[in-house]
PDB file of C-alpha atoms in Angstrom:
ATOM      1  CA  MET A   2      -7.639 203.566 234.357  1.00 84.00           C
ATOM      2  CA  THR A   3      -9.568 206.220 232.156  1.00 96.00           C
ATOM      3  CA  LEU A   4     -11.448 209.089 233.651  1.00 95.00           C
ATOM      4  CA  GLU A   5     -14.810 207.478 232.723  1.00 97.00           C
ATOM      5  CA  SER A   6     -13.867 204.142 234.318  1.00 97.00           C
ATOM      6  CA  SER A   7     -12.650 205.932 237.449  1.00 98.00           C
ATOM      7  CA  LEU A   8     -16.009 207.933 237.751  1.00 98.00           C
ATOM      8  CA  ARG A   9     -17.994 204.604 237.115  1.00 98.00           C
ATOM      9  CA  ALA A  10     -16.260 203.111 240.150  1.00 98.00           C
ATOM     10  CA  ASP A  11     -16.594 206.204 242.322  1.00 98.00           C
ATOM     11  CA  ILE A  12     -20.361 206.278 241.659  1.00 98.00           C
ATOM     12  CA  VAL A  13     -20.486 202.682 242.754  1.00 98.00           C
ATOM     13  CA  GLU A  14     -18.647 203.395 245.963  1.00 98.00           C
ATOM     14  CA  VAL A  15     -20.810 206.370 246.665  1.00 98.00           C
ATOM     15  CA  GLY A  16     -23.942 204.258 246.211  1.00 98.00           C
ATOM     16  CA  ARG A  17     -22.549 201.629 248.353  1.00 98.00           C
ATOM     17  CA  ARG A  18     -21.843 203.967 251.119  1.00 98.00           C
ATOM     18  CA  MET A  19     -25.455 205.752 250.766  1.00 98.00           C
ATOM     19  CA  TYR A  20     -27.113 202.246 251.120  1.00 98.00           C
ATOM     20  CA  ALA A  21     -24.941 201.281 253.887  1.00 98.00           C
ATOM     21  CA  ARG A  22     -25.711 204.417 256.045  1.00 98.00           C
ATOM     22  CA  GLU A  23     -29.397 203.827 255.210  1.00 98.00           C
ATOM     23  CA  TYR A  24     -29.589 207.178 253.205  1.00 98.00           C
ATOM     24  CA  THR A  25     -31.480 205.134 250.626  1.00 97.00           C
ATOM     25  CA  ASP A  26     -33.563 201.908 250.517  1.00 96.00           C
ATOM     26  CA  ALA A  27     -34.688 199.591 247.922  1.00 97.00           C
ATOM     27  CA  ASN A  28     -34.161 201.535 244.474  1.00 97.00           C
ATOM     28  CA  ALA A  29     -34.292 204.971 246.044  1.00 97.00           C
ATOM     29  CA  GLY A  30     -31.802 207.756 245.408  1.00 97.00           C
ATOM     30  CA  ASN A  31     -29.650 208.766 242.387  1.00 98.00           C
ATOM     31  CA  ILE A  32     -26.172 210.133 241.478  1.00 98.00           C
ATOM     32  CA  SER A  33     -24.725 211.988 238.515  1.00 98.00           C
ATOM     33  CA  VAL A  34     -21.309 213.461 237.613  1.00 98.00           C
ATOM     34  CA  ARG A  35     -20.132 215.425 234.663  1.00 98.00           C
ATOM     35  CA  LEU A  36     -18.245 213.433 232.084  1.00 96.00           C
ATOM     36  CA  GLY A  37     -16.633 216.318 229.965  1.00 92.00           C
ATOM     37  CA  ALA A  38     -18.300 219.513 228.917  1.00 91.00           C
ATOM     38  CA  ASP A  39     -21.457 218.229 227.354  1.00 94.00           C
ATOM     39  CA  ARG A  40     -21.994 214.643 228.803  1.00 97.00           C
ATOM     40  CA  LEU A  41     -23.057 213.351 232.227  1.00 98.00           C
ATOM     41  CA  LEU A  42     -22.627 209.848 233.905  1.00 98.00           C
ATOM     42  CA  MET A  43     -25.801 208.808 235.882  1.00 98.00           C
ATOM     43  CA  THR A  44     -27.147 205.936 237.915  1.00 98.00           C
ATOM     44  CA  PRO A  45     -30.021 203.931 236.090  1.00 98.00           C
ATOM     45  CA  LYS A  46     -33.458 203.738 237.321  1.00 96.00           C
ATOM     46  CA  ASN A  47     -34.757 200.808 239.334  1.00 96.00           C
ATOM     47  CA  VAL A  48     -31.465 199.767 240.658  1.00 98.00           C
ATOM     48  CA  CYS A  49     -30.538 199.563 244.245  1.00 98.00           C
ATOM     49  CA  LYS A  50     -27.663 201.891 245.147  1.00 98.00           C
ATOM     50  CA  GLY A  51     -25.951 199.386 247.338  1.00 98.00           C
ATOM     51  CA  PHE A  52     -25.590 196.838 244.701  1.00 98.00           C
ATOM     52  CA  MET A  53     -24.520 198.577 241.632  1.00 98.00           C
ATOM     53  CA  THR A  54     -21.764 197.722 239.075  1.00 98.00           C
ATOM     54  CA  PRO A  55     -19.705 200.126 237.029  1.00 98.00           C
ATOM     55  CA  ASP A  56     -21.226 198.767 233.680  1.00 98.00           C
ATOM     56  CA  MET A  57     -24.842 199.857 234.730  1.00 98.00           C
ATOM     57  CA  MET A  58     -24.202 203.535 234.611  1.00 98.00           C
ATOM     58  CA  CYS A  59     -25.859 205.581 231.830  1.00 98.00           C
ATOM     59  CA  ILE A  60     -24.259 208.397 229.559  1.00 98.00           C
ATOM     60  CA  THR A  61     -26.485 211.134 228.652  1.00 98.00           C
ATOM     61  CA  ASP A  62     -26.186 214.671 227.226  1.00 97.00           C
ATOM     62  CA  LEU A  63     -27.266 218.008 228.921  1.00 96.00           C
ATOM     63  CA  ASP A  64     -30.709 217.679 227.349  1.00 96.00           C
ATOM     64  CA  GLY A  65     -31.370 214.219 228.889  1.00 96.00           C
ATOM     65  CA  LYS A  66     -30.789 212.270 225.767  1.00 97.00           C
ATOM     66  CA  LYS A  67     -29.267 208.677 226.587  1.00 97.00           C
ATOM     67  CA  LEU A  68     -26.039 208.407 224.642  1.00 97.00           C
ATOM     68  CA  GLN A  69     -24.684 205.154 226.059  1.00 96.00           C
ATOM     69  CA  GLY A  70     -26.008 202.273 228.453  1.00 96.00           C
ATOM     70  CA  ASP A  71     -28.070 199.262 228.622  1.00 97.00           C
ATOM     71  CA  LEU A  72     -30.381 200.574 231.222  1.00 97.00           C
ATOM     72  CA  ASP A  73     -32.361 203.869 231.228  1.00 97.00           C
ATOM     73  CA  PRO A  74     -31.078 206.791 233.333  1.00 97.00           C
ATOM     74  CA  SER A  75     -32.772 207.774 236.737  1.00 97.00           C
ATOM     75  CA  THR A  76     -36.331 208.892 236.471  1.00 95.00           C
ATOM     76  CA  GLU A  77     -35.171 212.024 238.427  1.00 96.00           C
ATOM     77  CA  MET A  78     -32.865 213.081 235.640  1.00 97.00           C
ATOM     78  CA  LEU A  79     -34.580 216.254 235.029  1.00 97.00           C
ATOM     79  CA  MET A  80     -33.611 217.406 238.577  1.00 97.00           C
ATOM     80  CA  HIS A  81     -29.992 216.796 237.919  1.00 98.00           C
ATOM     81  CA  LEU A  82     -30.141 218.529 234.511  1.00 98.00           C
ATOM     82  CA  GLU A  83     -31.653 221.656 236.152  1.00 97.00           C
ATOM     83  CA  VAL A  84     -28.687 221.849 238.526  1.00 98.00           C
ATOM     84  CA  TYR A  85     -26.208 221.504 235.770  1.00 98.00           C
ATOM     85  CA  ARG A  86     -27.803 224.056 233.636  1.00 96.00           C
ATOM     86  CA  HIS A  87     -27.706 226.749 236.340  1.00 96.00           C
ATOM     87  CA  ARG A  88     -24.591 225.802 238.074  1.00 97.00           C
ATOM     88  CA  PRO A  89     -21.583 225.482 235.778  1.00 96.00           C
ATOM     89  CA  ASP A  90     -19.422 225.179 238.794  1.00 97.00           C
ATOM     90  CA  VAL A  91     -21.125 221.862 240.004  1.00 98.00           C
ATOM     91  CA  GLN A  92     -19.512 218.592 238.735  1.00 98.00           C
ATOM     92  CA  ALA A  93     -21.736 216.217 240.627  1.00 98.00           C
ATOM     93  CA  VAL A  94     -25.256 215.776 242.207  1.00 98.00           C
ATOM     94  CA  VAL A  95     -26.321 213.388 244.723  1.00 98.00           C
ATOM     95  CA  HIS A  96     -30.003 212.813 246.011  1.00 98.00           C
ATOM     96  CA  ALA A  97     -30.958 210.436 248.800  1.00 98.00           C
ATOM     97  CA  HIS A  98     -33.664 210.141 251.570  1.00 98.00           C
ATOM     98  CA  PRO A  99     -31.558 210.331 254.788  1.00 98.00           C
ATOM     99  CA  PRO A 100     -34.086 209.523 257.451  1.00 98.00           C
ATOM    100  CA  THR A 101     -33.535 212.321 259.984  1.00 98.00           C
ATOM    101  CA  ALA A 102     -33.195 215.146 257.435  1.00 98.00           C
ATOM    102  CA  THR A 103     -36.047 213.850 255.588  1.00 98.00           C
ATOM    103  CA  GLY A 104     -37.921 214.075 258.864  1.00 98.00           C
ATOM    104  CA  PHE A 105     -37.300 217.821 258.797  1.00 98.00           C
ATOM    105  CA  ALA A 106     -38.264 217.924 255.332  1.00 98.00           C
ATOM    106  CA  VAL A 107     -41.702 216.285 256.090  1.00 98.00           C
ATOM    107  CA  ALA A 108     -42.062 218.405 259.084  1.00 97.00           C
ATOM    108  CA  GLY A 109     -41.509 221.516 256.966  1.00 97.00           C
ATOM    109  CA  ILE A 110     -38.757 222.604 259.218  1.00 97.00           C
ATOM    110  CA  PRO A 111     -35.553 223.916 257.255  1.00 97.00           C
ATOM    111  CA  LEU A 112     -32.069 223.612 258.782  1.00 98.00           C
ATOM    112  CA  ASP A 113     -31.265 227.189 258.826  1.00 97.00           C
ATOM    113  CA  ARG A 114     -30.478 228.020 262.323  1.00 96.00           C
ATOM    114  CA  ALA A 115     -26.957 228.943 263.327  1.00 97.00           C
ATOM    115  CA  VAL A 116     -26.079 225.859 265.461  1.00 96.00           C
ATOM    116  CA  LEU A 117     -23.006 224.298 264.146  1.00 96.00           C
ATOM    117  CA  ALA A 118     -19.858 225.992 262.987  1.00 95.00           C
ATOM    118  CA  GLU A 119     -18.783 223.403 260.717  1.00 94.00           C
ATOM    119  CA  VAL A 120     -22.212 223.544 258.770  1.00 96.00           C
ATOM    120  CA  LEU A 121     -22.059 227.381 258.709  1.00 95.00           C
ATOM    121  CA  THR A 122     -18.617 227.259 256.922  1.00 93.00           C
ATOM    122  CA  THR A 123     -19.354 224.149 254.638  1.00 93.00           C
ATOM    123  CA  LEU A 124     -22.992 224.633 253.738  1.00 95.00           C
ATOM    124  CA  GLY A 125     -24.303 227.871 255.283  1.00 93.00           C
ATOM    125  CA  SER A 126     -27.891 226.944 255.636  1.00 95.00           C
ATOM    126  CA  ILE A 127     -30.193 224.095 254.233  1.00 98.00           C
ATOM    127  CA  PRO A 128     -33.558 225.465 252.920  1.00 98.00           C
ATOM    128  CA  ILE A 129     -36.611 223.357 251.959  1.00 98.00           C
ATOM    129  CA  ALA A 130     -37.553 223.391 248.367  1.00 98.00           C
ATOM    130  CA  GLU A 131     -41.517 223.208 248.092  1.00 97.00           C
ATOM    131  CA  TYR A 132     -43.066 219.884 247.396  1.00 97.00           C
ATOM    132  CA  ALA A 133     -43.173 218.699 243.977  1.00 95.00           C
ATOM    133  CA  THR A 134     -44.020 215.159 242.493  1.00 95.00           C
ATOM    134  CA  PRO A 135     -40.876 212.989 241.979  1.00 91.00           C
ATOM    135  CA  SER A 136     -39.846 212.370 238.424  1.00 89.00           C
ATOM    136  CA  THR A 137     -42.014 215.279 237.015  1.00 92.00           C
ATOM    137  CA  ALA A 138     -41.089 218.613 235.649  1.00 92.00           C
ATOM    138  CA  GLU A 139     -42.437 220.082 238.982  1.00 95.00           C
ATOM    139  CA  LEU A 140     -39.236 218.728 240.766  1.00 95.00           C
ATOM    140  CA  PRO A 141     -36.597 220.760 238.897  1.00 96.00           C
ATOM    141  CA  GLU A 142     -38.787 223.825 238.996  1.00 96.00           C
ATOM    142  CA  ALA A 143     -38.856 223.477 242.952  1.00 96.00           C
ATOM    143  CA  VAL A 144     -35.048 223.143 242.942  1.00 97.00           C
ATOM    144  CA  HIS A 145     -34.486 225.848 240.679  1.00 97.00           C
ATOM    145  CA  LYS A 146     -35.493 228.441 243.537  1.00 97.00           C
ATOM    146  CA  TYR A 147     -32.647 227.457 245.666  1.00 97.00           C
ATOM    147  CA  ILE A 148     -29.943 225.933 243.608  1.00 97.00           C
ATOM    148  CA  LYS A 149     -28.115 229.131 242.636  1.00 97.00           C
ATOM    149  CA  ALA A 150     -27.692 230.031 246.334  1.00 97.00           C
ATOM    150  CA  HIS A 151     -27.212 226.641 248.121  1.00 98.00           C
ATOM    151  CA  ASP A 152     -24.966 223.440 247.703  1.00 98.00           C
ATOM    152  CA  GLY A 153     -27.592 221.414 249.681  1.00 98.00           C
ATOM    153  CA  MET A 154     -31.264 221.582 250.284  1.00 98.00           C
ATOM    154  CA  LEU A 155     -34.145 219.461 251.730  1.00 98.00           C
ATOM    155  CA  LEU A 156     -36.994 218.409 249.360  1.00 98.00           C
ATOM    156  CA  ALA A 157     -40.397 218.750 250.944  1.00 98.00           C
ATOM    157  CA  ASN A 158     -41.851 215.318 251.831  1.00 98.00           C
ATOM    158  CA  HIS A 159     -39.083 213.651 249.805  1.00 97.00           C
ATOM    159  CA  GLY A 160     -35.427 213.759 250.716  1.00 98.00           C
ATOM    160  CA  ALA A 161     -32.339 215.923 250.263  1.00 98.00           C
ATOM    161  CA  LEU A 162     -30.089 217.019 247.351  1.00 98.00           C
ATOM    162  CA  THR A 163     -26.485 217.962 247.569  1.00 98.00           C
ATOM    163  CA  VAL A 164     -24.088 219.207 244.821  1.00 98.00           C
ATOM    164  CA  GLY A 165     -20.271 219.683 244.716  1.00 97.00           C
ATOM    165  CA  PRO A 166     -17.072 220.352 242.720  1.00 97.00           C
ATOM    166  CA  ASP A 167     -16.535 216.534 242.579  1.00 97.00           C
ATOM    167  CA  LEU A 168     -18.490 213.341 243.388  1.00 98.00           C
ATOM    168  CA  PHE A 169     -17.199 212.729 246.728  1.00 98.00           C
ATOM    169  CA  ALA A 170     -17.482 216.510 247.767  1.00 97.00           C
ATOM    170  CA  ALA A 171     -21.398 216.282 246.831  1.00 98.00           C
ATOM    171  CA  TYR A 172     -21.686 213.007 248.818  1.00 98.00           C
ATOM    172  CA  TYR A 173     -19.774 214.269 251.974  1.00 98.00           C
ATOM    173  CA  LYS A 174     -22.491 217.202 251.876  1.00 98.00           C
ATOM    174  CA  MET A 175     -25.093 214.679 252.262  1.00 98.00           C
ATOM    175  CA  GLU A 176     -23.359 213.206 255.207  1.00 98.00           C
ATOM    176  CA  THR A 177     -23.104 216.782 256.725  1.00 98.00           C
ATOM    177  CA  ILE A 178     -26.913 217.454 256.180  1.00 98.00           C
ATOM    178  CA  GLU A 179     -27.940 214.268 257.992  1.00 98.00           C
ATOM    179  CA  HIS A 180     -25.350 214.674 260.778  1.00 98.00           C
ATOM    180  CA  PHE A 181     -26.545 218.159 261.235  1.00 98.00           C
ATOM    181  CA  ALA A 182     -30.209 217.087 261.360  1.00 98.00           C
ATOM    182  CA  LYS A 183     -29.490 214.419 264.045  1.00 98.00           C
ATOM    183  CA  ILE A 184     -27.754 216.918 266.290  1.00 97.00           C
ATOM    184  CA  SER A 185     -30.487 219.463 265.738  1.00 97.00           C
ATOM    185  CA  LEU A 186     -33.233 216.958 266.628  1.00 97.00           C
ATOM    186  CA  VAL A 187     -31.411 215.823 269.897  1.00 97.00           C
ATOM    187  CA  ALA A 188     -30.992 219.650 270.919  1.00 96.00           C
ATOM    188  CA  ARG A 189     -34.536 220.210 270.216  1.00 95.00           C
ATOM    189  CA  LEU A 190     -35.692 217.121 272.152  1.00 95.00           C
ATOM    190  CA  LEU A 191     -33.491 218.180 274.995  1.00 94.00           C
ATOM    191  CA  GLY A 192     -35.455 221.606 275.039  1.00 90.00           C
ATOM    192  CA  ARG A 193     -32.674 223.954 273.819  1.00 89.00           C
ATOM    193  CA  GLU A 194     -30.645 225.057 270.831  1.00 91.00           C
ATOM    194  CA  ASN A 195     -28.121 227.744 271.725  1.00 93.00           C
ATOM    195  CA  LEU A 196     -27.621 229.448 268.620  1.00 96.00           C
ATOM    196  CA  ILE A 197     -24.427 231.124 267.435  1.00 96.00           C
ATOM    197  CA  THR A 198     -24.690 234.833 267.264  1.00 96.00           C
ATOM    198  CA  ARG A 199     -24.842 236.875 264.097  1.00 94.00           C
ATOM    199  CA  PRO A 200     -21.282 238.471 264.599  1.00 94.00           C
ATOM    200  CA  GLU A 201     -19.861 234.972 264.898  1.00 95.00           C
ATOM    201  CA  VAL A 202     -21.857 233.743 261.713  1.00 95.00           C
ATOM    202  CA  ASP A 203     -20.113 236.614 259.745  1.00 92.00           C
ATOM    203  CA  ARG A 204     -16.717 235.618 261.348  1.00 93.00           C
ATOM    204  CA  LEU A 205     -17.147 232.131 260.168  1.00 93.00           C
ATOM    205  CA  GLN A 206     -18.074 232.991 256.660  1.00 89.00           C
ATOM    206  CA  GLY A 207     -15.132 235.079 256.421  1.00 88.00           C
ATOM    207  CA  LEU A 208     -12.963 231.921 257.240  1.00 88.00           C
ATOM    208  CA  ARG A 209     -14.223 230.174 254.249  1.00 85.00           C
ATOM    209  CA  GLY A 210     -11.530 231.339 252.199  1.00 81.00           C
ATOM    210  CA  MET A 211      -8.916 230.060 254.473  1.00 83.00           C
ATOM    211  CA  TYR A 212     -10.410 226.704 254.379  1.00 84.00           C
ATOM    212  CA  GLY A 213     -10.661 226.614 250.539  1.00 86.00           C
ATOM    213  CA  ILE A 214     -14.453 226.619 250.651  1.00 87.00           C
ATOM    214  CA  LYS A 215     -16.315 228.362 247.796  1.00 88.00           C
ATOM    215  CA  SER A 216     -19.914 229.553 248.691  1.00 91.00           C
ATOM    216  CA  PRO A 217     -22.371 229.945 245.970  1.00 94.00           C
ATOM    217  CA  ALA A 218     -23.850 232.938 247.586  1.00 94.00           C
ATOM    218  CA  PRO A 219     -23.273 235.022 250.895  1.00 93.00           C
ATOM    219  CA  ILE A 220     -25.461 234.903 254.009  1.00 93.00           C
ATOM    220  CA  CYS A 221     -28.340 237.348 253.676  1.00 92.00           C
ATOM    221  CA  ALA A 222     -27.646 240.641 255.614  1.00 86.00           C
ATOM    222  CA  ASP A 223     -31.332 240.728 256.887  1.00 77.00           C
ATOM    223  CA  PRO A 224     -33.081 237.258 256.935  1.00 71.00           C
ATOM    224  CA  ALA A 225     -36.245 238.846 258.097  1.00 69.00           C
ATOM    225  CA  SER A 226     -36.563 240.781 254.775  1.00 63.00           C
ATOM    226  CA  VAL A 227     -36.006 237.599 252.671  1.00 64.00           C
ATOM    227  CA  ASP A 228     -38.621 234.773 252.144  1.00 59.00           C
ATOM    228  CA  ILE A 229     -38.318 232.839 249.043  1.00 58.00           C
ATOM    229  CA  GLY A 230     -41.240 230.602 247.832  1.00 51.00           C
ATOM    230  CA  GLY A 231     -44.294 232.571 248.356  1.00 43.00           C
ATOM    231  CA  ASP A 232     -44.466 234.900 251.238  1.00 41.00           C
ATOM    232  CA  ALA A 233     -42.779 238.351 251.486  1.00 36.00           C
ATOM    233  CA  ALA A 234     -40.589 237.917 248.497  1.00 37.00           C
ATOM    234  CA  GLY A 235     -43.166 236.043 246.141  1.00 40.00           C
ATOM    235  CA  ALA A 236     -43.554 232.592 244.906  1.00 44.00           C
ATOM    236  CA  ASP A 237     -41.419 233.303 241.685  1.00 55.00           C
ATOM    237  CA  ASP A 238     -38.356 234.705 243.382  1.00 82.00           C
ATOM    238  CA  VAL A 239     -35.055 232.854 243.315  1.00 93.00           C
ATOM    239  CA  ALA A 240     -32.701 232.795 246.260  1.00 94.00           C
ATOM    240  CA  ASP A 241     -29.569 234.877 245.798  1.00 94.00           C
ATOM    241  CA  CYS A 242     -28.401 234.620 249.532  1.00 95.00           C
ATOM    242  CA  GLN A 243     -28.520 232.195 252.332  1.00 95.00           C
ATOM    243  CA  ILE A 244     -30.879 232.591 255.255  1.00 95.00           C
ATOM    244  CA  VAL A 245     -29.369 231.862 258.678  1.00 96.00           C
ATOM    245  CA  ARG A 246     -31.248 232.299 261.656  1.00 95.00           C
ATOM    246  CA  ALA A 247     -28.923 233.768 264.388  1.00 95.00           C
ATOM    247  CA  PRO A 248     -29.639 236.197 267.269  1.00 93.00           C
ATOM    248  CA  PRO A 249     -27.788 239.571 267.246  1.00 91.00           C
ATOM    249  CA  SER A 250     -25.910 238.819 270.480  1.00 80.00           C
ATOM    250  CA  ALA A 251     -25.495 236.290 273.316  1.00 69.00           C
ATOM    251  CA  PRO A 252     -28.071 236.340 276.207  1.00 59.00           C
ATOM    252  CA  SER A 253     -27.657 238.719 278.761  1.00 50.00           C
ATOM    253  CA  SER A 254     -27.759 236.166 281.851  1.00 46.00           C
ATOM    254  CA  PRO A 255     -26.341 232.643 281.987  1.00 49.00           C
ATOM    255  CA  GLY A 256     -28.943 229.863 281.206  1.00 48.00           C
ATOM    256  CA  THR A 257     -31.069 232.199 279.237  1.00 45.00           C
ATOM    257  CA  ARG A 258     -32.402 230.287 276.353  1.00 47.00           C
ATOM    258  CA  LEU A 259     -31.411 231.672 272.882  1.00 44.00           C
ATOM    259  CA  VAL A 260     -34.600 229.718 271.404  1.00 46.00           C
ATOM    260  CA  PRO A 261     -37.666 230.635 273.517  1.00 49.00           C
ATOM    261  CA  ASN A 262     -40.115 228.311 274.728  1.00 46.00           C
ATOM    262  CA  PHE A 263     -43.349 229.952 273.663  1.00 46.00           C
ATOM    263  CA  ILE A 264     -45.297 228.115 276.551  1.00 44.00           C
ATOM    264  CA  ASP A 265     -46.137 229.986 279.742  1.00 48.00           C
ATOM    265  CA  ALA A 266     -46.172 228.549 283.286  1.00 45.00           C
ATOM    266  CA  ARG A 267     -49.738 227.331 282.780  1.00 48.00           C
ATOM    267  CA  GLY A 268     -48.863 225.559 279.712  1.00 47.00           C
ATOM    268  CA  SER A 269     -50.540 227.999 277.249  1.00 49.00           C
ATOM    269  CA  ILE A 270     -49.035 229.023 273.882  1.00 45.00           C
ATOM    270  CA  ARG A 271     -47.827 232.518 273.846  1.00 49.00           C
ATOM    271  CA  PRO A 272     -48.703 234.597 270.962  1.00 48.00           C
ATOM    272  CA  ASP A 273     -44.920 235.582 270.085  1.00 47.00           C
ATOM    273  CA  GLY A 274     -43.985 232.179 268.878  1.00 49.00           C
ATOM    274  CA  ASP A 275     -42.888 231.217 265.512  1.00 51.00           C
ATOM    275  CA  GLY A 276     -45.240 228.229 265.012  1.00 51.00           C
ATOM    276  CA  GLU A 277     -43.074 225.709 266.876  1.00 55.00           C
ATOM    277  CA  ILE A 278     -43.539 224.583 270.532  1.00 59.00           C
ATOM    278  CA  ARG A 279     -40.342 223.775 272.511  1.00 62.00           C
ATOM    279  CA  LEU A 280     -40.541 222.089 275.869  1.00 64.00           C
ATOM    280  CA  THR A 281     -37.949 220.924 278.309  1.00 68.00           C
ATOM    281  CA  TYR A 282     -38.290 217.386 279.663  1.00 65.00           C
ATOM    282  CA  ARG A 283     -39.538 218.974 283.012  1.00 72.00           C
ATOM    283  CA  GLU A 284     -42.123 221.059 281.413  1.00 71.00           C
ATOM    284  CA  LEU A 285     -43.261 217.977 279.227  1.00 70.00           C
ATOM    285  CA  SER A 286     -43.475 215.987 282.222  1.00 72.00           C
ATOM    286  CA  ALA A 287     -45.675 218.503 284.005  1.00 71.00           C
ATOM    287  CA  LEU A 288     -47.957 218.778 281.106  1.00 71.00           C
ATOM    288  CA  ILE A 289     -48.387 215.090 281.094  1.00 75.00           C
ATOM    289  CA  GLU A 290     -49.125 214.919 284.826  1.00 71.00           C
ATOM    290  CA  ASP A 291     -51.690 217.772 284.462  1.00 69.00           C
ATOM    291  CA  ALA A 292     -53.447 215.811 281.592  1.00 68.00           C
ATOM    292  CA  ILE A 293     -53.506 212.538 283.803  1.00 69.00           C
ATOM    293  CA  ARG A 294     -55.133 214.455 286.743  1.00 65.00           C
ATOM    294  CA  ASN A 295     -57.732 216.033 284.408  1.00 62.00           C
ATOM    295  CA  LEU A 296     -58.573 212.408 283.000  1.00 61.00           C
ATOM    296  CA  ARG A 297     -59.142 211.165 286.543  1.00 54.00           C
TER     297      ARG A 297
END
């Protein structure tokens, strides 16, 4: 089997897995992989990723010109080309709409808290690229801000993007993002995320070499001073480190929340919050009971 035949079969398998896991629906999502130094093998547009065949794939150059294939390449090809231009180490790109992770993207909540050791060692953090109209030049511009520092990101109101040194590595990172999003959502519904401390985050980063994991960028030394995309750092800045939200040390007393509620005993929002409201089941029940009493 030639390299091209093998990669065509691999794209079909990754597409089948994405569809089976409900990371894509209908004709959504797209996949590409390098086919030599100046060519790409890419999924076509308007084809369900769960029912592709190897002969459907398109070959393009790095400028997006179709070189081979009966079908046209993905309408989001420009996003893939942007990745390959700025990340010569990347061999494959996967784009999908995993439901839970996309829910975070729609809510505008990045997956950048130090929650899971495995995520910190494999991906670091998962930021949100600002909203851009799919299939337009706006989308690669949004991805450009984060692709040099991240192997995975959420796309605001759209989905997720992952890259890797080979096709399955890129796909596995998509699995990791969705798995992380599910766990984070459950923890937030339960009212608590016990975050890993900053010293442990640094230690986990140091273990990447032992695991053979290459990171495109280090963890930011001071996340508070970094704000890509239009706030403290300016809209034109490009990330050169990964923001990870982690407390400097563990809580001083057992049971103390590392993620505060921002709700006082009377149900009022405290002014020291970060824009999110976090409630335990008991607190939520009390607020509902109070609202019912007021209705009566």
